[in-house]
């Protein structure tokens, strides 16, 4: 019995340590405990929001804090239990203050909690060398656990600030138009050099968001503010439209200098989509990225719409036929199914109409 309890306790401690290390300290991984909690909490909040007759945002807003708290408890609970299982079989041999009485498993949990939180009440103390060594190790483990959590929360807030800044910037820039209109307006009113600078800035923002999603998958997209202009999904849709429009416009002589920056923007967009898909949508969706049937609209249809908008907004200088190239086709074939899957995952599909990569006319009223 002693060997079984100690072995089970050490196994629980090892599982939690590895999970925390992967999630908090490793930039490219997420522990199975943290990943399971994230999926369960987001699924529950999504179902709660979507089943109402009038979909409400409140369950999604609280998903992030609940998720962080749930993950913390999912780590702390097994860690306390593991330490308790290790000390429980030999707890009667620990020094106890006068009148303490027989020590049971509840006392082992109490002692384990005091060790991990570095409180050390002193009513139960180890006597032998191995017991003292384990107590010091458990205390150091608890201190490191809480320190790592505090550091992770600070870095998380910084990452969320990057994500929110990106969403707000795109929201403000496309207000009154859409991604295609934003690119056309930049070319006609500001010139190709400014449009190149804008593409570079958008690509840099996408890379920052990509780093946030990669390093903090626990809450990078599940931490939702109350205001919809902070949502990243509409921003990604508009950036996809900007990217396609920039690649098409760069085929015309007046704006050929835009091509390198448009390709840079496309690479950054596709990389971010792959990161989000692998972290949130499941790897089984990645092979479907080139399947037009997975999207709300066919790539050829979206290409014709974008081309028609550019003809209207750029005038006779946009002199290319309504066909894309290899790069445009790749962006559309990968972006459309990704955006459709992302909208379904985030429950924004019940609050926003229309296909991904919308091409609404500037005089159309903004959709709620």
mmCIF file of C-alpha atoms in Angstrom:
data_model
loop_
_atom_site.group_PDB
_atom_site.id
_atom_site.type_symbol
_atom_site.label_atom_id
_atom_site.label_comp_id
_atom_site.label_asym_id
_atom_site.label_seq_id
_atom_site.Cartn_x
_atom_site.Cartn_y
_atom_site.Cartn_z
ATOM 1 C CA UNK A 1 0.000 0.000 0.000
ATOM 2 C CA UNK A 2 2.816 2.389 0.857
ATOM 3 C CA UNK A 3 4.599 1.776 -2.431
ATOM 4 C CA UNK A 4 1.389 2.223 -4.444
ATOM 5 C CA UNK A 5 0.507 5.517 -2.735
ATOM 6 C CA UNK A 6 4.014 6.946 -3.081
ATOM 7 C CA UNK A 7 4.275 5.876 -6.732
ATOM 8 C CA UNK A 8 0.857 7.375 -7.559
ATOM 9 C CA UNK A 9 1.785 10.582 -5.770
ATOM 10 C CA UNK A 10 5.082 10.979 -7.587
ATOM 11 C CA UNK A 11 3.345 10.249 -10.907
ATOM 12 C CA UNK A 12 0.753 12.974 -10.257
ATOM 13 C CA UNK A 13 3.488 15.457 -9.351
ATOM 14 C CA UNK A 14 5.425 14.605 -12.523
ATOM 15 C CA UNK A 15 2.332 14.988 -14.736
ATOM 16 C CA UNK A 16 1.543 18.436 -13.325
ATOM 17 C CA UNK A 17 5.151 19.629 -13.531
ATOM 18 C CA UNK A 18 5.430 18.562 -17.167
ATOM 19 C CA UNK A 19 2.061 20.144 -18.025
ATOM 20 C CA UNK A 20 2.980 23.458 -16.390
ATOM 21 C CA UNK A 21 6.410 23.410 -18.032
ATOM 22 C CA UNK A 22 4.925 22.817 -21.479
ATOM 23 C CA UNK A 23 2.208 25.448 -21.107
ATOM 24 C CA UNK A 24 4.023 28.235 -19.274
ATOM 25 C CA UNK A 25 7.681 27.855 -20.151
ATOM 26 C CA UNK A 26 7.704 26.223 -23.581
ATOM 27 C CA UNK A 27 6.876 28.659 -26.419
ATOM 28 C CA UNK A 28 5.598 26.042 -28.873
ATOM 29 C CA UNK A 29 3.605 23.595 -26.764
ATOM 30 C CA UNK A 30 0.594 23.230 -24.517
ATOM 31 C CA UNK A 31 0.159 20.581 -21.842
ATOM 32 C CA UNK A 32 -2.674 18.035 -22.132
ATOM 33 C CA UNK A 33 -4.319 19.213 -18.900
ATOM 34 C CA UNK A 34 -4.328 22.864 -19.996
ATOM 35 C CA UNK A 35 -5.507 21.938 -23.499
ATOM 36 C CA UNK A 36 -8.370 19.809 -22.153
ATOM 37 C CA UNK A 37 -9.543 22.550 -19.781
ATOM 38 C CA UNK A 38 -9.382 25.135 -22.569
ATOM 39 C CA UNK A 39 -11.481 23.039 -24.924
ATOM 40 C CA UNK A 40 -14.072 22.115 -22.285
ATOM 41 C CA UNK A 41 -14.518 25.669 -20.985
ATOM 42 C CA UNK A 42 -14.762 27.207 -24.456
ATOM 43 C CA UNK A 43 -17.156 24.523 -25.682
ATOM 44 C CA UNK A 44 -19.399 25.025 -22.660
ATOM 45 C CA UNK A 45 -19.399 28.823 -22.989
ATOM 46 C CA UNK A 46 -20.014 28.618 -26.748
ATOM 47 C CA UNK A 47 -22.970 26.292 -26.304
ATOM 48 C CA UNK A 48 -24.383 28.524 -23.561
ATOM 49 C CA UNK A 49 -24.117 31.598 -25.782
ATOM 50 C CA UNK A 50 -25.457 29.924 -28.933
ATOM 51 C CA UNK A 51 -28.474 28.128 -27.462
ATOM 52 C CA UNK A 52 -30.229 31.312 -26.425
ATOM 53 C CA UNK A 53 -32.944 32.639 -28.684
ATOM 54 C CA UNK A 54 -31.038 35.913 -28.779
ATOM 55 C CA UNK A 55 -27.333 34.970 -28.603
ATOM 56 C CA UNK A 56 -25.595 36.668 -25.688
ATOM 57 C CA UNK A 57 -21.957 37.557 -25.407
ATOM 58 C CA UNK A 58 -21.676 37.259 -21.613
ATOM 59 C CA UNK A 59 -20.718 33.537 -21.512
ATOM 60 C CA UNK A 60 -17.899 34.219 -23.984
ATOM 61 C CA UNK A 61 -16.682 37.224 -21.994
ATOM 62 C CA UNK A 62 -16.320 35.117 -18.855
ATOM 63 C CA UNK A 63 -14.721 32.166 -20.665
ATOM 64 C CA UNK A 64 -11.189 33.582 -20.373
ATOM 65 C CA UNK A 65 -11.154 34.220 -16.604
ATOM 66 C CA UNK A 66 -12.930 30.918 -15.927
ATOM 67 C CA UNK A 67 -10.448 29.150 -18.176
ATOM 68 C CA UNK A 68 -7.399 30.571 -16.392
ATOM 69 C CA UNK A 69 -8.886 29.814 -12.977
ATOM 70 C CA UNK A 70 -9.922 26.310 -14.038
ATOM 71 C CA UNK A 71 -6.482 25.545 -15.424
ATOM 72 C CA UNK A 72 -4.821 26.798 -12.239
ATOM 73 C CA UNK A 73 -7.065 24.575 -10.118
ATOM 74 C CA UNK A 74 -6.547 21.630 -12.492
ATOM 75 C CA UNK A 75 -2.820 21.989 -11.824
ATOM 76 C CA UNK A 76 -2.966 22.754 -8.091
ATOM 77 C CA UNK A 77 -5.445 20.008 -7.168
ATOM 78 C CA UNK A 78 -3.420 17.053 -8.529
ATOM 79 C CA UNK A 79 -0.219 18.641 -7.227
ATOM 80 C CA UNK A 80 -1.590 18.817 -3.666
ATOM 81 C CA UNK A 81 -2.998 15.308 -3.993
ATOM 82 C CA UNK A 82 0.333 13.985 -5.261
ATOM 83 C CA UNK A 83 2.303 15.460 -2.349
ATOM 84 C CA UNK A 84 -0.326 14.173 0.104
ATOM 85 C CA UNK A 85 -0.080 10.648 -1.302
ATOM 86 C CA UNK A 86 3.694 10.670 -0.893
ATOM 87 C CA UNK A 87 3.644 11.736 2.783
ATOM 88 C CA UNK A 88 0.440 9.982 3.863
ATOM 89 C CA UNK A 89 1.781 6.405 4.411
ATOM 90 C CA UNK A 90 4.474 7.653 6.831
ATOM 91 C CA UNK A 91 2.607 10.594 8.355
ATOM 92 C CA UNK A 92 2.406 8.939 11.781
ATOM 93 C CA UNK A 93 6.199 9.189 11.925
ATOM 94 C CA UNK A 94 6.127 12.988 11.535
ATOM 95 C CA UNK A 95 6.590 15.158 14.608
ATOM 96 C CA UNK A 96 3.304 16.574 15.849
ATOM 97 C CA UNK A 97 2.528 19.175 18.469
ATOM 98 C CA UNK A 98 1.026 18.012 21.750
ATOM 99 C CA UNK A 99 -2.612 17.024 21.520
ATOM 100 C CA UNK A 100 -2.624 16.771 17.722
ATOM 101 C CA UNK A 101 -3.989 13.209 17.750
ATOM 102 C CA UNK A 102 -3.808 10.531 15.038
ATOM 103 C CA UNK A 103 -2.896 11.748 11.542
ATOM 104 C CA UNK A 104 -5.098 10.714 8.598
ATOM 105 C CA UNK A 105 -5.358 11.510 4.895
ATOM 106 C CA UNK A 106 -7.026 14.870 5.569
ATOM 107 C CA UNK A 107 -3.967 15.786 7.599
ATOM 108 C CA UNK A 108 -1.800 14.739 4.647
ATOM 109 C CA UNK A 109 -3.759 17.104 2.379
ATOM 110 C CA UNK A 110 -3.430 19.850 4.972
ATOM 111 C CA UNK A 111 0.330 19.304 5.254
ATOM 112 C CA UNK A 112 0.748 19.172 1.443
ATOM 113 C CA UNK A 113 -1.116 22.464 1.015
ATOM 114 C CA UNK A 114 1.107 24.108 3.638
ATOM 115 C CA UNK A 115 4.227 22.823 1.900
ATOM 116 C CA UNK A 116 3.260 23.970 -1.599
ATOM 117 C CA UNK A 117 2.124 27.412 -0.453
ATOM 118 C CA UNK A 118 5.287 27.741 1.679
ATOM 119 C CA UNK A 119 3.214 28.536 4.758
ATOM 120 C CA UNK A 120 4.734 25.947 7.140
ATOM 121 C CA UNK A 121 2.381 26.063 10.132
ATOM 122 C CA UNK A 122 4.741 23.903 12.205
ATOM 123 C CA UNK A 123 2.141 21.605 13.770
ATOM 124 C CA UNK A 124 3.365 18.770 11.501
ATOM 125 C CA UNK A 125 7.089 18.576 10.767
ATOM 126 C CA UNK A 126 9.284 15.885 9.199
ATOM 127 C CA UNK A 127 11.754 13.994 11.370
ATOM 128 C CA UNK A 128 13.894 11.875 9.052
ATOM 129 C CA UNK A 129 16.349 13.020 6.407
ATOM 130 C CA UNK A 130 14.300 11.826 3.392
ATOM 131 C CA UNK A 131 11.178 13.449 4.828
ATOM 132 C CA UNK A 132 12.971 16.758 5.263
ATOM 133 C CA UNK A 133 14.466 16.562 1.773
ATOM 134 C CA UNK A 134 11.054 15.930 0.244
ATOM 135 C CA UNK A 135 9.551 18.817 2.245
ATOM 136 C CA UNK A 136 12.191 21.224 0.935
ATOM 137 C CA UNK A 137 11.688 19.942 -2.618
ATOM 138 C CA UNK A 138 7.888 20.288 -2.415
ATOM 139 C CA UNK A 139 8.193 23.810 -0.994
ATOM 140 C CA UNK A 140 10.533 24.826 -3.816
ATOM 141 C CA UNK A 141 8.150 23.248 -6.308
ATOM 142 C CA UNK A 142 5.210 25.196 -4.901
ATOM 143 C CA UNK A 143 7.136 28.466 -4.899
ATOM 144 C CA UNK A 144 8.212 27.905 -8.507
ATOM 145 C CA UNK A 145 4.635 27.006 -9.490
ATOM 146 C CA UNK A 146 3.134 30.221 -8.135
ATOM 147 C CA UNK A 147 5.996 32.338 -9.482
ATOM 148 C CA UNK A 148 5.613 30.807 -12.956
ATOM 149 C CA UNK A 149 1.865 31.413 -12.859
ATOM 150 C CA UNK A 150 2.324 35.064 -11.896
ATOM 151 C CA UNK A 151 4.863 35.555 -14.692
ATOM 152 C CA UNK A 152 2.574 33.855 -17.179
ATOM 153 C CA UNK A 153 -0.344 36.119 -16.238
ATOM 154 C CA UNK A 154 1.776 39.242 -16.718
ATOM 155 C CA UNK A 155 2.977 38.068 -20.126
ATOM 156 C CA UNK A 156 -0.564 37.060 -21.007
ATOM 157 C CA UNK A 157 -1.881 40.576 -20.439
ATOM 158 C CA UNK A 158 0.898 41.892 -22.682
ATOM 159 C CA UNK A 159 -0.056 39.400 -25.410
ATOM 160 C CA UNK A 160 -3.726 40.306 -25.157
ATOM 161 C CA UNK A 161 -2.802 43.965 -25.557
ATOM 162 C CA UNK A 162 -1.069 43.118 -28.846
ATOM 163 C CA UNK A 163 -4.111 41.199 -30.080
ATOM 164 C CA UNK A 164 -6.551 43.945 -29.054
ATOM 165 C CA UNK A 165 -4.425 46.671 -30.638
ATOM 166 C CA UNK A 166 -4.438 44.774 -33.936
ATOM 167 C CA UNK A 167 -8.217 44.252 -33.862
ATOM 168 C CA UNK A 168 -8.920 47.899 -32.991
ATOM 169 C CA UNK A 169 -6.549 49.204 -35.656
ATOM 170 C CA UNK A 170 -8.184 47.195 -38.440
ATOM 171 C CA UNK A 171 -11.659 48.039 -37.140
ATOM 172 C CA UNK A 172 -10.929 51.776 -37.241
ATOM 173 C CA UNK A 173 -9.206 51.659 -40.634
ATOM 174 C CA UNK A 174 -12.023 49.820 -42.445
ATOM 175 C CA UNK A 175 -14.881 51.699 -40.795
ATOM 176 C CA UNK A 176 -17.350 52.746 -43.502
ATOM 177 C CA UNK A 177 -15.848 50.388 -46.086
ATOM 178 C CA UNK A 178 -14.190 46.949 -46.124
ATOM 179 C CA UNK A 179 -10.774 45.432 -46.763
ATOM 180 C CA UNK A 180 -10.956 45.890 -50.533
ATOM 181 C CA UNK A 181 -12.086 49.477 -50.179
ATOM 182 C CA UNK A 182 -9.354 50.152 -47.639
ATOM 183 C CA UNK A 183 -6.645 49.017 -50.070
ATOM 184 C CA UNK A 184 -8.195 50.905 -52.996
ATOM 185 C CA UNK A 185 -8.521 54.066 -50.933
ATOM 186 C CA UNK A 186 -4.893 53.834 -49.877
ATOM 187 C CA UNK A 187 -3.732 53.467 -53.499
ATOM 188 C CA UNK A 188 -5.865 56.304 -54.879
ATOM 189 C CA UNK A 189 -5.627 58.807 -52.017
ATOM 190 C CA UNK A 190 -2.183 58.100 -50.571
ATOM 191 C CA UNK A 191 -0.206 56.470 -53.377
ATOM 192 C CA UNK A 192 1.600 53.204 -53.828
ATOM 193 C CA UNK A 193 4.452 54.069 -51.461
ATOM 194 C CA UNK A 194 2.089 54.623 -48.533
ATOM 195 C CA UNK A 195 0.180 51.468 -49.482
ATOM 196 C CA UNK A 196 3.473 49.567 -49.343
ATOM 197 C CA UNK A 197 4.131 50.942 -45.865
ATOM 198 C CA UNK A 198 0.641 49.949 -44.764
ATOM 199 C CA UNK A 199 1.149 46.383 -46.014
ATOM 200 C CA UNK A 200 4.417 46.197 -44.104
ATOM 201 C CA UNK A 201 2.733 47.442 -40.927
ATOM 202 C CA UNK A 202 -0.151 44.961 -41.318
ATOM 203 C CA UNK A 203 2.312 42.098 -41.839
ATOM 204 C CA UNK A 204 4.213 43.115 -38.686
ATOM 205 C CA UNK A 205 0.957 43.174 -36.706
ATOM 206 C CA UNK A 206 0.038 39.720 -37.994
ATOM 207 C CA UNK A 207 3.418 38.392 -36.883
ATOM 208 C CA UNK A 208 2.908 39.840 -33.400
ATOM 209 C CA UNK A 209 -0.513 38.224 -33.129
ATOM 210 C CA UNK A 210 0.933 34.958 -34.434
ATOM 211 C CA UNK A 211 3.541 35.016 -31.678
ATOM 212 C CA UNK A 212 0.819 35.666 -29.092
ATOM 213 C CA UNK A 213 -1.306 32.746 -30.287
ATOM 214 C CA UNK A 214 1.720 30.461 -30.431
ATOM 215 C CA UNK A 215 3.055 31.362 -26.979
ATOM 216 C CA UNK A 216 -0.259 31.720 -25.134
ATOM 217 C CA UNK A 217 -2.703 29.269 -26.728
ATOM 218 C CA UNK A 218 -4.473 28.899 -23.394
ATOM 219 C CA UNK A 219 -6.275 32.222 -23.738
ATOM 220 C CA UNK A 220 -5.004 33.961 -26.892
ATOM 221 C CA UNK A 221 -8.409 33.799 -28.616
ATOM 222 C CA UNK A 222 -10.682 32.610 -25.813
ATOM 223 C CA UNK A 223 -10.152 35.714 -23.672
ATOM 224 C CA UNK A 224 -13.021 37.893 -24.939
ATOM 225 C CA UNK A 225 -13.742 41.545 -24.145
ATOM 226 C CA UNK A 226 -17.287 42.849 -23.961
ATOM 227 C CA UNK A 227 -16.908 45.155 -26.977
ATOM 228 C CA UNK A 228 -17.099 43.532 -30.402
ATOM 229 C CA UNK A 229 -14.574 45.877 -31.980
ATOM 230 C CA UNK A 230 -11.925 43.986 -30.008
ATOM 231 C CA UNK A 231 -12.787 40.702 -31.763
ATOM 232 C CA UNK A 232 -9.993 39.377 -33.935
ATOM 233 C CA UNK A 233 -12.146 37.360 -36.373
ATOM 234 C CA UNK A 234 -13.529 40.383 -38.305
ATOM 235 C CA UNK A 235 -10.021 41.852 -38.426
ATOM 236 C CA UNK A 236 -8.663 38.643 -39.961
ATOM 237 C CA UNK A 237 -11.452 38.634 -42.542
ATOM 238 C CA UNK A 238 -10.679 42.208 -43.570
ATOM 239 C CA UNK A 239 -6.926 41.562 -43.719
ATOM 240 C CA UNK A 240 -7.599 38.570 -45.973
ATOM 241 C CA UNK A 241 -9.592 40.854 -48.279
ATOM 242 C CA UNK A 242 -6.810 43.460 -48.203
ATOM 243 C CA UNK A 243 -4.243 40.790 -49.079
ATOM 244 C CA UNK A 244 -6.187 39.501 -52.086
ATOM 245 C CA UNK A 245 -6.862 43.041 -53.302
ATOM 246 C CA UNK A 246 -3.188 44.005 -52.920
ATOM 247 C CA UNK A 247 -2.006 40.969 -54.871
ATOM 248 C CA UNK A 248 -4.474 41.726 -57.677
ATOM 249 C CA UNK A 249 -3.656 45.434 -57.805
ATOM 250 C CA UNK A 250 0.078 44.695 -57.895
ATOM 251 C CA UNK A 251 -0.352 43.044 -61.321
ATOM 252 C CA UNK A 252 -1.134 46.431 -62.869
ATOM 253 C CA UNK A 253 1.665 48.711 -64.046
ATOM 254 C CA UNK A 254 0.891 51.710 -61.775
ATOM 255 C CA UNK A 255 1.181 49.568 -58.625
ATOM 256 C CA UNK A 256 3.723 46.854 -59.485
ATOM 257 C CA UNK A 257 5.957 48.100 -56.681
ATOM 258 C CA UNK A 258 3.315 46.852 -54.245
ATOM 259 C CA UNK A 259 3.961 43.190 -55.099
ATOM 260 C CA UNK A 260 6.817 42.411 -52.630
ATOM 261 C CA UNK A 261 4.932 43.942 -49.705
ATOM 262 C CA UNK A 262 1.690 42.212 -50.743
ATOM 263 C CA UNK A 263 3.464 38.862 -50.775
ATOM 264 C CA UNK A 264 4.981 39.596 -47.370
ATOM 265 C CA UNK A 265 1.483 40.317 -46.069
ATOM 266 C CA UNK A 266 0.182 37.080 -47.585
ATOM 267 C CA UNK A 267 2.933 34.999 -45.966
ATOM 268 C CA UNK A 268 2.219 36.559 -42.559
ATOM 269 C CA UNK A 269 -1.524 35.976 -42.939
ATOM 270 C CA UNK A 270 -1.186 32.318 -43.955
ATOM 271 C CA UNK A 271 1.273 31.635 -41.142
ATOM 272 C CA UNK A 272 -1.119 33.074 -38.561
ATOM 273 C CA UNK A 273 -3.998 31.046 -39.984
ATOM 274 C CA UNK A 274 -1.966 27.851 -39.678
ATOM 275 C CA UNK A 275 -1.038 28.696 -36.078
ATOM 276 C CA UNK A 276 -4.647 29.377 -35.085
ATOM 277 C CA UNK A 277 -5.862 26.239 -36.857
ATOM 278 C CA UNK A 278 -3.311 24.014 -35.113
ATOM 279 C CA UNK A 279 -4.008 25.559 -31.674
ATOM 280 C CA UNK A 280 -7.791 25.953 -31.775
ATOM 281 C CA UNK A 281 -9.461 24.302 -34.748
ATOM 282 C CA UNK A 282 -7.703 20.941 -34.640
ATOM 283 C CA UNK A 283 -5.061 19.574 -36.938
ATOM 284 C CA UNK A 284 -7.687 17.611 -38.857
ATOM 285 C CA UNK A 285 -8.811 20.896 -40.425
ATOM 286 C CA UNK A 286 -5.403 21.734 -41.851
ATOM 287 C CA UNK A 287 -5.626 19.333 -44.838
ATOM 288 C CA UNK A 288 -9.006 20.867 -45.669
ATOM 289 C CA UNK A 289 -7.421 24.291 -46.110
ATOM 290 C CA UNK A 290 -7.264 23.748 -49.867
ATOM 291 C CA UNK A 291 -10.801 22.347 -50.147
ATOM 292 C CA UNK A 292 -13.153 25.053 -51.475
ATOM 293 C CA UNK A 293 -16.161 23.013 -50.329
ATOM 294 C CA UNK A 294 -15.205 23.768 -46.728
ATOM 295 C CA UNK A 295 -15.817 27.502 -47.216
ATOM 296 C CA UNK A 296 -19.003 29.581 -47.181
ATOM 297 C CA UNK A 297 -18.179 30.929 -50.650
ATOM 298 C CA UNK A 298 -16.229 29.527 -53.592
ATOM 299 C CA UNK A 299 -12.809 31.130 -54.242
ATOM 300 C CA UNK A 300 -13.723 31.971 -57.845
ATOM 301 C CA UNK A 301 -16.855 33.779 -56.699
ATOM 302 C CA UNK A 302 -14.945 35.809 -54.121
ATOM 303 C CA UNK A 303 -12.242 36.581 -56.694
ATOM 304 C CA UNK A 304 -14.854 37.960 -59.110
ATOM 305 C CA UNK A 305 -16.330 40.154 -56.383
ATOM 306 C CA UNK A 306 -12.967 41.547 -55.351
ATOM 307 C CA UNK A 307 -12.040 42.167 -58.991
ATOM 308 C CA UNK A 308 -15.328 43.994 -59.621
ATOM 309 C CA UNK A 309 -14.756 46.206 -56.596
ATOM 310 C CA UNK A 310 -11.258 47.091 -57.720
ATOM 311 C CA UNK A 311 -12.528 47.949 -61.216
ATOM 312 C CA UNK A 312 -15.054 50.331 -59.656
ATOM 313 C CA UNK A 313 -12.693 51.879 -57.102
ATOM 314 C CA UNK A 314 -9.436 52.094 -59.073
ATOM 315 C CA UNK A 315 -10.896 52.920 -62.481
ATOM 316 C CA UNK A 316 -9.224 52.332 -65.858
ATOM 317 C CA UNK A 317 -5.758 51.984 -64.337
ATOM 318 C CA UNK A 318 -6.844 48.594 -63.045
ATOM 319 C CA UNK A 319 -6.550 46.918 -66.412
ATOM 320 C CA UNK A 320 -6.191 43.239 -65.546
ATOM 321 C CA UNK A 321 -8.750 40.549 -66.447
ATOM 322 C CA UNK A 322 -10.773 38.875 -63.667
ATOM 323 C CA UNK A 323 -8.367 36.011 -63.078
ATOM 324 C CA UNK A 324 -5.922 35.470 -60.285
ATOM 325 C CA UNK A 325 -2.476 33.987 -60.114
ATOM 326 C CA UNK A 326 -0.992 31.136 -58.130
ATOM 327 C CA UNK A 327 -0.467 33.242 -55.031
ATOM 328 C CA UNK A 328 -3.965 34.741 -55.101
ATOM 329 C CA UNK A 329 -5.496 31.293 -55.579
ATOM 330 C CA UNK A 330 -3.512 29.928 -52.629
ATOM 331 C CA UNK A 331 -4.558 32.762 -50.329
ATOM 332 C CA UNK A 332 -8.228 32.326 -51.237
ATOM 333 C CA UNK A 333 -8.248 28.522 -51.110
ATOM 334 C CA UNK A 334 -6.652 28.519 -47.650
ATOM 335 C CA UNK A 335 -8.320 31.589 -46.154
ATOM 336 C CA UNK A 336 -11.953 30.870 -47.005
ATOM 337 C CA UNK A 337 -12.264 27.476 -45.254
ATOM 338 C CA UNK A 338 -10.152 28.750 -42.367
ATOM 339 C CA UNK A 339 -12.362 31.786 -41.798
ATOM 340 C CA UNK A 340 -15.519 29.690 -42.091
ATOM 341 C CA UNK A 341 -14.214 27.225 -39.499
ATOM 342 C CA UNK A 342 -13.029 30.034 -37.209
ATOM 343 C CA UNK A 343 -16.412 31.747 -37.287
ATOM 344 C CA UNK A 344 -18.133 28.494 -36.394
ATOM 345 C CA UNK A 345 -15.706 27.789 -33.565
ATOM 346 C CA UNK A 346 -15.991 31.248 -32.012
ATOM 347 C CA UNK A 347 -19.791 31.514 -32.289
ATOM 348 C CA UNK A 348 -19.434 34.747 -34.244
ATOM 349 C CA UNK A 349 -21.374 33.032 -37.020
ATOM 350 C CA UNK A 350 -24.573 33.643 -35.041
ATOM 351 C CA UNK A 351 -23.859 37.347 -34.640
ATOM 352 C CA UNK A 352 -22.538 38.350 -38.053
ATOM 353 C CA UNK A 353 -24.052 37.613 -41.441
ATOM 354 C CA UNK A 354 -22.342 37.258 -44.778
ATOM 355 C CA UNK A 355 -19.456 35.171 -46.115
ATOM 356 C CA UNK A 356 -15.839 35.541 -45.024
ATOM 357 C CA UNK A 357 -13.846 38.112 -46.987
ATOM 358 C CA UNK A 358 -16.862 40.315 -47.476
ATOM 359 C CA UNK A 359 -16.943 42.895 -50.248
ATOM 360 C CA UNK A 360 -19.762 45.151 -49.099
ATOM 361 C CA UNK A 361 -20.216 48.455 -50.856
ATOM 362 C CA UNK A 362 -19.090 51.506 -48.841
ATOM 363 C CA UNK A 363 -22.625 52.946 -48.834
ATOM 364 C CA UNK A 364 -24.099 49.797 -47.321
ATOM 365 C CA UNK A 365 -25.031 50.052 -43.652
ATOM 366 C CA UNK A 366 -22.627 48.355 -41.291
ATOM 367 C CA UNK A 367 -23.820 44.953 -40.150
ATOM 368 C CA UNK A 368 -24.382 44.574 -36.423
#
